[in-house]
């Protein structure tokens, strides 16, 4: 059997042709730009660089070869980028990363001129998200940057409004950590309070993800904010709160579950819990089957999840909760469930043979657990 061809690497979409296109665009905007020297600078050892390392290399080369004060340099880069398109447009895929070096240039060269730099990011984020480029300004000019982001919450362009939330997330994935945002999570609450009811779904989703970050730092604060949002009857508020409280739901926090309408006090009973096998080879799959019943007159909304307790290399088990389903369980009725979990080795998850455990959770409470063995045998 032929092996499937390997998927192209993300960085391959930001290649030498991308660098040459940037060189041409900047040279057209600034005829004195040494495009050939810039291109040679960028492409030295380029093949070995990761995507973000390529972005940084191009930004550094822009700084070295543009050789202009910050304000005039930004004017050249804006002309090279061209006017941003409408907020709603077809996705460009990896090619949109061609704009990333311009924002990285602002992040590296503009720290000494924060007002001009924030003006530049406000404009450039309409081409490519400024969520990473704004992090150094939050580190070095926190109050000034948060004040600007608060104004962005009322910006007519949804991409700028999204930056006000996404750029200030304390636990932004792949983003530089800003210690003060982690130490004082309440600092960014005014931003997401302003955006939770935004007319744009992408902005609302960012605000919800931001509140989920806060829940991992200060659960009480996140619950307080969530109660405010619930009282405001936000557009699509149920979905927004579901996303915002997902970590607290996985943790089984009854306050979060109750906010989302789950029957946290209903006496759900687990029945007929079984696993389709008690030995699972690495690469194989496990199926959990069970039924749930509730006393007559005592049913309600149930968040039905499951957890796997994995063996680990250091001897301490690690537990992960997986989303199952949400059901309305009428009192006196019995409903059946089946969840499948694969044990395929992935780059983000190492598996160890040995004792494992499967648990059924309803509204955050573990109703039953069964042990099984993960083995080295083939699937």
mmCIF file of C-alpha atoms in Angstrom:
data_model
loop_
_atom_site.group_PDB
_atom_site.id
_atom_site.type_symbol
_atom_site.label_atom_id
_atom_site.label_comp_id
_atom_site.label_asym_id
_atom_site.label_seq_id
_atom_site.Cartn_x
_atom_site.Cartn_y
_atom_site.Cartn_z
ATOM 1 C CA UNK A 1 0.000 0.000 0.000
ATOM 2 C CA UNK A 2 1.314 3.444 -0.903
ATOM 3 C CA UNK A 3 1.859 5.884 1.909
ATOM 4 C CA UNK A 4 -0.254 9.026 1.729
ATOM 5 C CA UNK A 5 1.824 12.049 0.699
ATOM 6 C CA UNK A 6 2.877 14.228 3.601
ATOM 7 C CA UNK A 7 0.810 17.358 4.109
ATOM 8 C CA UNK A 8 2.653 20.533 3.101
ATOM 9 C CA UNK A 9 4.200 22.455 5.962
ATOM 10 C CA UNK A 10 2.552 25.727 6.909
ATOM 11 C CA UNK A 11 5.837 27.562 6.424
ATOM 12 C CA UNK A 12 5.988 26.437 2.791
ATOM 13 C CA UNK A 13 3.254 28.947 1.986
ATOM 14 C CA UNK A 14 5.633 31.725 3.072
ATOM 15 C CA UNK A 15 8.434 30.995 0.635
ATOM 16 C CA UNK A 16 11.069 32.714 -1.477
ATOM 17 C CA UNK A 17 8.380 33.900 -3.891
ATOM 18 C CA UNK A 18 6.639 35.609 -0.966
ATOM 19 C CA UNK A 19 9.876 37.394 -0.050
ATOM 20 C CA UNK A 20 10.375 38.572 -3.632
ATOM 21 C CA UNK A 21 6.792 39.836 -3.789
ATOM 22 C CA UNK A 22 7.364 41.827 -0.585
ATOM 23 C CA UNK A 23 10.597 43.238 -2.036
ATOM 24 C CA UNK A 24 8.794 44.335 -5.206
ATOM 25 C CA UNK A 25 5.915 45.930 -3.282
ATOM 26 C CA UNK A 26 8.238 47.893 -0.987
ATOM 27 C CA UNK A 27 10.457 48.972 -3.892
ATOM 28 C CA UNK A 28 7.398 50.229 -5.775
ATOM 29 C CA UNK A 29 6.426 52.306 -2.732
ATOM 30 C CA UNK A 30 9.991 53.525 -2.073
ATOM 31 C CA UNK A 31 12.238 53.528 -5.176
ATOM 32 C CA UNK A 32 15.401 53.867 -3.079
ATOM 33 C CA UNK A 33 14.793 50.486 -1.456
ATOM 34 C CA UNK A 34 17.590 47.975 -2.176
ATOM 35 C CA UNK A 35 15.318 45.086 -3.121
ATOM 36 C CA UNK A 36 18.113 42.715 -4.176
ATOM 37 C CA UNK A 37 20.105 43.135 -0.961
ATOM 38 C CA UNK A 38 16.896 42.827 1.073
ATOM 39 C CA UNK A 39 15.983 39.580 -0.708
ATOM 40 C CA UNK A 40 19.465 38.108 -0.225
ATOM 41 C CA UNK A 41 19.349 39.026 3.484
ATOM 42 C CA UNK A 42 15.975 37.302 3.881
ATOM 43 C CA UNK A 43 16.839 34.128 1.994
ATOM 44 C CA UNK A 44 20.156 33.347 3.716
ATOM 45 C CA UNK A 45 19.403 30.031 5.453
ATOM 46 C CA UNK A 46 15.686 30.603 4.832
ATOM 47 C CA UNK A 47 14.790 26.953 4.174
ATOM 48 C CA UNK A 48 15.687 25.905 7.721
ATOM 49 C CA UNK A 49 13.550 28.585 9.387
ATOM 50 C CA UNK A 50 10.097 28.012 10.879
ATOM 51 C CA UNK A 51 7.160 30.103 9.710
ATOM 52 C CA UNK A 52 7.436 32.654 12.515
ATOM 53 C CA UNK A 53 11.222 32.749 12.224
ATOM 54 C CA UNK A 54 10.752 33.636 8.548
ATOM 55 C CA UNK A 55 8.367 36.437 9.518
ATOM 56 C CA UNK A 56 10.924 37.781 12.015
ATOM 57 C CA UNK A 57 13.751 37.524 9.460
ATOM 58 C CA UNK A 58 11.810 39.548 6.889
ATOM 59 C CA UNK A 59 10.863 42.173 9.501
ATOM 60 C CA UNK A 60 14.510 42.531 10.530
ATOM 61 C CA UNK A 61 15.558 42.834 6.892
ATOM 62 C CA UNK A 62 12.949 45.551 6.344
ATOM 63 C CA UNK A 63 14.394 47.453 9.286
ATOM 64 C CA UNK A 64 17.950 47.036 7.983
ATOM 65 C CA UNK A 65 17.335 47.937 4.328
ATOM 66 C CA UNK A 66 14.504 50.453 4.499
ATOM 67 C CA UNK A 67 16.683 52.686 6.706
ATOM 68 C CA UNK A 68 14.004 55.313 7.343
ATOM 69 C CA UNK A 69 12.671 56.892 10.536
ATOM 70 C CA UNK A 70 9.705 55.003 11.945
ATOM 71 C CA UNK A 71 6.930 57.288 10.651
ATOM 72 C CA UNK A 72 8.107 57.437 7.020
ATOM 73 C CA UNK A 73 8.889 53.693 7.118
ATOM 74 C CA UNK A 74 5.305 52.919 8.167
ATOM 75 C CA UNK A 75 4.005 55.120 5.346
ATOM 76 C CA UNK A 76 6.047 53.066 2.862
ATOM 77 C CA UNK A 77 4.812 49.782 4.319
ATOM 78 C CA UNK A 78 1.190 50.918 4.211
ATOM 79 C CA UNK A 79 1.573 51.773 0.547
ATOM 80 C CA UNK A 80 3.228 48.391 -0.079
ATOM 81 C CA UNK A 81 0.352 46.575 1.618
ATOM 82 C CA UNK A 82 -2.336 48.446 -0.319
ATOM 83 C CA UNK A 83 -5.753 49.431 0.936
ATOM 84 C CA UNK A 84 -7.413 46.770 3.106
ATOM 85 C CA UNK A 85 -10.440 45.030 1.675
ATOM 86 C CA UNK A 86 -13.891 44.831 3.250
ATOM 87 C CA UNK A 87 -14.233 43.201 6.641
ATOM 88 C CA UNK A 88 -16.160 40.254 5.204
ATOM 89 C CA UNK A 89 -14.100 38.607 2.484
ATOM 90 C CA UNK A 90 -13.073 35.141 1.403
ATOM 91 C CA UNK A 91 -10.252 33.652 3.500
ATOM 92 C CA UNK A 92 -6.820 33.841 1.902
ATOM 93 C CA UNK A 93 -5.239 30.890 3.689
ATOM 94 C CA UNK A 94 -1.504 30.902 4.320
ATOM 95 C CA UNK A 95 -0.925 33.640 1.715
ATOM 96 C CA UNK A 96 -2.261 36.203 4.198
ATOM 97 C CA UNK A 97 0.999 35.716 6.137
ATOM 98 C CA UNK A 98 2.727 37.860 3.520
ATOM 99 C CA UNK A 99 1.462 40.818 5.574
ATOM 100 C CA UNK A 100 2.819 39.519 8.897
ATOM 101 C CA UNK A 101 6.351 40.997 8.539
ATOM 102 C CA UNK A 102 4.915 44.507 8.258
ATOM 103 C CA UNK A 103 3.200 44.172 11.634
ATOM 104 C CA UNK A 104 6.293 42.549 13.112
ATOM 105 C CA UNK A 105 8.317 45.525 11.882
ATOM 106 C CA UNK A 106 5.973 47.801 13.850
ATOM 107 C CA UNK A 107 6.347 45.588 16.940
ATOM 108 C CA UNK A 108 10.143 45.748 16.771
ATOM 109 C CA UNK A 109 10.783 49.271 15.486
ATOM 110 C CA UNK A 110 7.875 51.162 17.019
ATOM 111 C CA UNK A 111 8.280 50.618 20.757
ATOM 112 C CA UNK A 112 9.842 54.048 21.139
ATOM 113 C CA UNK A 113 6.902 55.695 19.365
ATOM 114 C CA UNK A 114 3.892 53.880 20.818
ATOM 115 C CA UNK A 115 1.163 56.248 19.599
ATOM 116 C CA UNK A 116 2.356 56.094 15.999
ATOM 117 C CA UNK A 117 2.872 52.336 16.301
ATOM 118 C CA UNK A 118 -0.646 51.755 17.641
ATOM 119 C CA UNK A 119 -2.011 53.880 14.794
ATOM 120 C CA UNK A 120 -0.127 51.601 12.398
ATOM 121 C CA UNK A 121 -1.422 48.406 14.008
ATOM 122 C CA UNK A 122 -4.985 49.752 13.946
ATOM 123 C CA UNK A 123 -4.676 50.114 10.179
ATOM 124 C CA UNK A 124 -2.598 47.007 9.460
ATOM 125 C CA UNK A 125 -4.773 44.604 11.462
ATOM 126 C CA UNK A 126 -7.339 44.973 8.693
ATOM 127 C CA UNK A 127 -4.858 43.075 6.498
ATOM 128 C CA UNK A 128 -3.492 40.595 9.062
ATOM 129 C CA UNK A 129 -4.295 40.184 12.739
ATOM 130 C CA UNK A 130 -2.240 42.399 15.032
ATOM 131 C CA UNK A 131 -2.796 40.196 18.090
ATOM 132 C CA UNK A 132 0.863 39.132 18.261
ATOM 133 C CA UNK A 133 2.401 42.451 17.233
ATOM 134 C CA UNK A 134 0.571 44.328 19.986
ATOM 135 C CA UNK A 135 1.983 42.199 22.803
ATOM 136 C CA UNK A 136 5.256 44.173 23.219
ATOM 137 C CA UNK A 137 3.217 47.368 23.604
ATOM 138 C CA UNK A 138 1.164 45.749 26.365
ATOM 139 C CA UNK A 139 4.438 44.759 28.027
ATOM 140 C CA UNK A 140 6.101 48.161 27.801
ATOM 141 C CA UNK A 141 3.199 50.634 27.551
ATOM 142 C CA UNK A 142 0.368 48.826 29.320
ATOM 143 C CA UNK A 143 -1.917 51.700 30.359
ATOM 144 C CA UNK A 144 -1.523 53.572 27.082
ATOM 145 C CA UNK A 145 -2.178 50.427 25.038
ATOM 146 C CA UNK A 146 -5.218 49.333 27.056
ATOM 147 C CA UNK A 147 -6.682 52.826 26.722
ATOM 148 C CA UNK A 148 -6.244 52.649 22.948
ATOM 149 C CA UNK A 149 -7.786 49.164 22.849
ATOM 150 C CA UNK A 150 -10.775 50.444 24.809
ATOM 151 C CA UNK A 151 -11.359 53.009 22.064
ATOM 152 C CA UNK A 152 -11.040 50.282 19.458
ATOM 153 C CA UNK A 153 -14.051 48.539 21.006
ATOM 154 C CA UNK A 154 -16.206 51.147 19.231
ATOM 155 C CA UNK A 155 -14.303 51.014 15.918
ATOM 156 C CA UNK A 156 -16.488 50.562 12.810
ATOM 157 C CA UNK A 157 -14.284 47.710 11.502
ATOM 158 C CA UNK A 158 -14.835 44.343 13.192
ATOM 159 C CA UNK A 159 -11.187 43.370 12.645
ATOM 160 C CA UNK A 160 -10.062 46.268 14.822
ATOM 161 C CA UNK A 161 -12.702 45.474 17.462
ATOM 162 C CA UNK A 162 -11.531 41.866 17.510
ATOM 163 C CA UNK A 163 -7.948 43.047 18.086
ATOM 164 C CA UNK A 164 -9.130 44.873 21.218
ATOM 165 C CA UNK A 165 -10.141 41.526 22.722
ATOM 166 C CA UNK A 166 -7.819 38.990 21.101
ATOM 167 C CA UNK A 167 -4.670 41.071 21.459
ATOM 168 C CA UNK A 168 -5.195 41.489 25.216
ATOM 169 C CA UNK A 169 -5.984 37.852 26.024
ATOM 170 C CA UNK A 170 -3.831 36.913 29.028
ATOM 171 C CA UNK A 171 -3.299 33.367 27.727
ATOM 172 C CA UNK A 172 -3.239 34.095 23.995
ATOM 173 C CA UNK A 173 -2.180 30.875 22.214
ATOM 174 C CA UNK A 174 1.313 31.269 20.717
ATOM 175 C CA UNK A 175 1.370 34.848 22.010
ATOM 176 C CA UNK A 176 4.033 36.436 24.184
ATOM 177 C CA UNK A 177 2.990 36.361 27.840
ATOM 178 C CA UNK A 178 2.324 39.740 29.474
ATOM 179 C CA UNK A 179 2.962 39.224 33.182
ATOM 180 C CA UNK A 180 0.737 42.061 34.368
ATOM 181 C CA UNK A 181 -2.294 40.731 32.474
ATOM 182 C CA UNK A 182 -1.833 37.380 34.204
ATOM 183 C CA UNK A 183 -1.266 38.912 37.641
ATOM 184 C CA UNK A 184 -4.239 41.301 37.288
ATOM 185 C CA UNK A 185 -6.837 39.596 35.085
ATOM 186 C CA UNK A 186 -9.467 42.247 35.882
ATOM 187 C CA UNK A 187 -7.506 44.779 33.793
ATOM 188 C CA UNK A 188 -9.027 43.566 30.536
ATOM 189 C CA UNK A 189 -12.610 43.019 31.723
ATOM 190 C CA UNK A 190 -13.783 46.446 30.411
ATOM 191 C CA UNK A 191 -12.665 45.397 26.920
ATOM 192 C CA UNK A 192 -14.664 42.194 26.780
ATOM 193 C CA UNK A 193 -17.638 43.725 28.580
ATOM 194 C CA UNK A 194 -17.836 46.162 25.666
ATOM 195 C CA UNK A 195 -17.510 43.404 23.041
ATOM 196 C CA UNK A 196 -19.580 40.519 24.434
ATOM 197 C CA UNK A 197 -22.656 41.778 22.582
ATOM 198 C CA UNK A 198 -20.833 42.820 19.400
ATOM 199 C CA UNK A 199 -22.837 42.431 16.169
ATOM 200 C CA UNK A 200 -19.985 40.428 14.624
ATOM 201 C CA UNK A 201 -19.870 36.758 15.619
ATOM 202 C CA UNK A 202 -16.065 36.575 15.287
ATOM 203 C CA UNK A 203 -15.688 39.438 17.771
ATOM 204 C CA UNK A 204 -18.119 37.795 20.216
ATOM 205 C CA UNK A 205 -16.188 34.546 19.933
ATOM 206 C CA UNK A 206 -12.944 36.348 20.777
ATOM 207 C CA UNK A 207 -14.567 37.966 23.825
ATOM 208 C CA UNK A 208 -15.780 34.532 24.945
ATOM 209 C CA UNK A 209 -12.327 32.981 24.502
ATOM 210 C CA UNK A 210 -10.874 35.903 26.455
ATOM 211 C CA UNK A 211 -13.277 35.276 29.347
ATOM 212 C CA UNK A 212 -12.336 31.598 29.238
ATOM 213 C CA UNK A 213 -8.698 32.679 29.702
ATOM 214 C CA UNK A 214 -9.767 34.732 32.726
ATOM 215 C CA UNK A 215 -11.594 31.716 34.170
ATOM 216 C CA UNK A 216 -8.288 29.837 34.270
ATOM 217 C CA UNK A 217 -6.711 32.673 36.263
ATOM 218 C CA UNK A 218 -9.591 33.824 38.488
ATOM 219 C CA UNK A 219 -12.722 31.684 38.407
ATOM 220 C CA UNK A 220 -14.686 33.984 40.720
ATOM 221 C CA UNK A 221 -13.997 36.985 38.484
ATOM 222 C CA UNK A 222 -15.007 35.064 35.363
ATOM 223 C CA UNK A 223 -18.269 33.936 36.966
ATOM 224 C CA UNK A 224 -19.048 37.507 38.021
ATOM 225 C CA UNK A 225 -18.531 38.707 34.432
ATOM 226 C CA UNK A 226 -20.578 35.806 33.040
ATOM 227 C CA UNK A 227 -23.511 36.675 35.308
ATOM 228 C CA UNK A 228 -23.412 40.247 33.985
ATOM 229 C CA UNK A 229 -23.421 39.009 30.422
ATOM 230 C CA UNK A 230 -26.326 36.677 31.114
ATOM 231 C CA UNK A 231 -28.361 39.527 32.615
ATOM 232 C CA UNK A 232 -27.783 41.641 29.488
ATOM 233 C CA UNK A 233 -29.548 39.161 27.159
ATOM 234 C CA UNK A 234 -26.731 39.317 24.609
ATOM 235 C CA UNK A 235 -27.225 38.317 20.969
ATOM 236 C CA UNK A 236 -26.446 34.605 20.734
ATOM 237 C CA UNK A 237 -25.693 34.843 24.451
ATOM 238 C CA UNK A 238 -26.105 31.137 25.150
ATOM 239 C CA UNK A 239 -23.384 30.165 22.702
ATOM 240 C CA UNK A 240 -21.125 32.988 23.900
ATOM 241 C CA UNK A 241 -21.443 31.906 27.542
ATOM 242 C CA UNK A 242 -20.997 28.233 26.624
ATOM 243 C CA UNK A 243 -17.663 29.063 24.988
ATOM 244 C CA UNK A 244 -16.638 31.460 27.768
ATOM 245 C CA UNK A 245 -17.271 28.977 30.578
ATOM 246 C CA UNK A 246 -16.029 25.800 28.899
ATOM 247 C CA UNK A 247 -13.018 25.370 31.201
ATOM 248 C CA UNK A 248 -15.156 25.781 34.332
ATOM 249 C CA UNK A 249 -17.683 23.310 32.907
ATOM 250 C CA UNK A 250 -14.902 20.775 32.321
ATOM 251 C CA UNK A 251 -13.811 21.344 35.911
ATOM 252 C CA UNK A 252 -17.360 20.630 37.064
ATOM 253 C CA UNK A 253 -17.896 24.033 38.671
ATOM 254 C CA UNK A 254 -21.583 24.009 39.710
ATOM 255 C CA UNK A 255 -21.898 27.811 39.453
ATOM 256 C CA UNK A 256 -20.858 27.719 35.791
ATOM 257 C CA UNK A 257 -23.101 24.756 35.032
ATOM 258 C CA UNK A 258 -26.075 26.445 36.690
ATOM 259 C CA UNK A 259 -25.468 29.636 34.689
ATOM 260 C CA UNK A 260 -25.750 27.563 31.525
ATOM 261 C CA UNK A 261 -29.020 26.007 32.619
ATOM 262 C CA UNK A 262 -27.829 22.552 33.645
ATOM 263 C CA UNK A 263 -29.789 20.705 36.320
ATOM 264 C CA UNK A 264 -26.904 20.521 38.780
ATOM 265 C CA UNK A 265 -29.065 19.136 41.614
ATOM 266 C CA UNK A 266 -30.969 16.529 39.587
ATOM 267 C CA UNK A 267 -30.268 12.965 40.838
ATOM 268 C CA UNK A 268 -29.010 11.358 37.625
ATOM 269 C CA UNK A 269 -28.162 7.664 38.007
ATOM 270 C CA UNK A 270 -25.608 5.798 35.884
ATOM 271 C CA UNK A 271 -26.638 2.333 34.691
ATOM 272 C CA UNK A 272 -25.125 -0.423 32.532
ATOM 273 C CA UNK A 273 -21.724 1.276 32.258
ATOM 274 C CA UNK A 274 -19.322 -0.911 30.291
ATOM 275 C CA UNK A 275 -16.296 -0.701 28.027
ATOM 276 C CA UNK A 276 -16.150 -2.600 24.756
ATOM 277 C CA UNK A 277 -12.748 -3.968 25.814
ATOM 278 C CA UNK A 278 -10.501 -3.934 28.866
ATOM 279 C CA UNK A 279 -7.249 -4.063 26.883
ATOM 280 C CA UNK A 280 -6.697 -1.410 24.239
ATOM 281 C CA UNK A 281 -3.630 -1.479 21.985
ATOM 282 C CA UNK A 282 -1.849 1.783 21.254
ATOM 283 C CA UNK A 283 -3.375 2.874 17.965
ATOM 284 C CA UNK A 284 -6.706 1.294 18.888
ATOM 285 C CA UNK A 285 -10.033 2.621 20.097
ATOM 286 C CA UNK A 286 -12.156 2.333 23.230
ATOM 287 C CA UNK A 287 -15.957 2.681 23.345
ATOM 288 C CA UNK A 288 -17.781 3.678 26.539
ATOM 289 C CA UNK A 289 -21.436 2.573 26.672
ATOM 290 C CA UNK A 290 -23.891 3.473 29.434
ATOM 291 C CA UNK A 291 -27.394 4.607 30.288
ATOM 292 C CA UNK A 292 -28.644 7.489 32.427
ATOM 293 C CA UNK A 293 -31.846 7.623 34.423
ATOM 294 C CA UNK A 294 -33.406 10.288 36.611
ATOM 295 C CA UNK A 295 -36.163 9.984 39.204
ATOM 296 C CA UNK A 296 -39.697 10.861 38.025
ATOM 297 C CA UNK A 297 -40.271 14.611 38.120
ATOM 298 C CA UNK A 298 -36.559 15.339 38.684
ATOM 299 C CA UNK A 299 -35.070 15.499 35.190
ATOM 300 C CA UNK A 300 -33.424 18.394 33.428
ATOM 301 C CA UNK A 301 -30.582 19.493 31.189
ATOM 302 C CA UNK A 302 -27.492 17.317 31.440
ATOM 303 C CA UNK A 303 -23.938 17.954 30.267
ATOM 304 C CA UNK A 304 -22.745 14.401 29.639
ATOM 305 C CA UNK A 305 -18.956 14.144 29.289
ATOM 306 C CA UNK A 306 -16.281 11.536 29.867
ATOM 307 C CA UNK A 307 -12.723 11.578 31.124
ATOM 308 C CA UNK A 308 -9.683 9.399 30.561
ATOM 309 C CA UNK A 309 -7.043 8.965 33.242
ATOM 310 C CA UNK A 310 -3.833 8.362 31.284
ATOM 311 C CA UNK A 311 -0.690 6.640 32.500
ATOM 312 C CA UNK A 312 2.327 8.942 32.364
ATOM 313 C CA UNK A 313 6.080 8.683 32.196
ATOM 314 C CA UNK A 314 6.591 10.041 35.723
ATOM 315 C CA UNK A 315 4.119 7.709 37.427
ATOM 316 C CA UNK A 316 1.523 10.416 38.097
ATOM 317 C CA UNK A 317 -1.714 9.847 36.190
ATOM 318 C CA UNK A 318 -2.952 12.673 34.016
ATOM 319 C CA UNK A 319 -6.657 13.159 33.484
ATOM 320 C CA UNK A 320 -8.349 14.774 30.511
ATOM 321 C CA UNK A 321 -12.050 15.565 30.197
ATOM 322 C CA UNK A 322 -13.583 15.159 26.738
ATOM 323 C CA UNK A 323 -16.775 16.791 25.557
ATOM 324 C CA UNK A 324 -19.625 14.383 25.078
ATOM 325 C CA UNK A 325 -23.090 15.806 24.500
ATOM 326 C CA UNK A 326 -25.879 17.860 26.029
ATOM 327 C CA UNK A 327 -29.259 16.228 26.559
ATOM 328 C CA UNK A 328 -32.598 17.001 28.127
ATOM 329 C CA UNK A 329 -33.293 14.006 30.385
ATOM 330 C CA UNK A 330 -36.951 13.843 31.438
ATOM 331 C CA UNK A 331 -37.672 12.488 34.894
ATOM 332 C CA UNK A 332 -38.296 8.745 34.862
ATOM 333 C CA UNK A 333 -36.818 8.257 31.384
ATOM 334 C CA UNK A 334 -33.711 6.245 30.472
ATOM 335 C CA UNK A 335 -31.359 7.371 27.712
ATOM 336 C CA UNK A 336 -28.388 5.478 26.295
ATOM 337 C CA UNK A 337 -25.004 6.842 25.271
ATOM 338 C CA UNK A 338 -21.851 5.656 23.506
ATOM 339 C CA UNK A 339 -18.591 7.605 23.254
ATOM 340 C CA UNK A 340 -15.477 6.470 21.367
ATOM 341 C CA UNK A 341 -11.911 7.551 22.142
ATOM 342 C CA UNK A 342 -8.917 6.657 19.997
ATOM 343 C CA UNK A 343 -5.433 6.044 21.365
ATOM 344 C CA UNK A 344 -3.447 7.077 18.312
ATOM 345 C CA UNK A 345 -0.004 8.547 18.958
ATOM 346 C CA UNK A 346 0.147 12.203 17.948
ATOM 347 C CA UNK A 347 2.881 14.815 18.091
ATOM 348 C CA UNK A 348 0.938 16.685 20.794
ATOM 349 C CA UNK A 349 0.196 13.654 22.946
ATOM 350 C CA UNK A 350 2.549 10.895 24.048
ATOM 351 C CA UNK A 351 0.950 7.651 25.167
ATOM 352 C CA UNK A 352 2.283 5.199 27.754
ATOM 353 C CA UNK A 353 1.166 1.621 28.173
ATOM 354 C CA UNK A 354 -0.259 0.648 31.555
ATOM 355 C CA UNK A 355 -3.284 1.188 33.750
ATOM 356 C CA UNK A 356 -5.837 3.743 32.530
ATOM 357 C CA UNK A 357 -9.289 4.766 33.725
ATOM 358 C CA UNK A 358 -12.498 5.832 31.966
ATOM 359 C CA UNK A 359 -15.029 7.995 33.822
ATOM 360 C CA UNK A 360 -18.553 9.194 33.057
ATOM 361 C CA UNK A 361 -19.363 12.741 34.170
ATOM 362 C CA UNK A 362 -22.795 14.320 34.332
ATOM 363 C CA UNK A 363 -22.981 18.021 35.132
ATOM 364 C CA UNK A 364 -19.421 17.902 36.396
ATOM 365 C CA UNK A 365 -19.880 14.961 38.779
ATOM 366 C CA UNK A 366 -18.189 11.597 38.253
ATOM 367 C CA UNK A 367 -20.969 8.996 38.290
ATOM 368 C CA UNK A 368 -18.830 5.955 37.537
ATOM 369 C CA UNK A 369 -15.361 4.746 36.563
ATOM 370 C CA UNK A 370 -13.895 1.618 34.989
ATOM 371 C CA UNK A 371 -10.247 0.624 34.599
ATOM 372 C CA UNK A 372 -8.604 -0.665 31.445
ATOM 373 C CA UNK A 373 -5.092 -1.397 30.201
ATOM 374 C CA UNK A 374 -3.331 0.307 27.315
ATOM 375 C CA UNK A 375 -0.946 -2.159 25.678
ATOM 376 C CA UNK A 376 1.915 -1.981 23.198
ATOM 377 C CA UNK A 377 0.305 -4.567 20.925
ATOM 378 C CA UNK A 378 -0.814 -3.662 17.417
ATOM 379 C CA UNK A 379 -4.361 -2.491 16.767
#
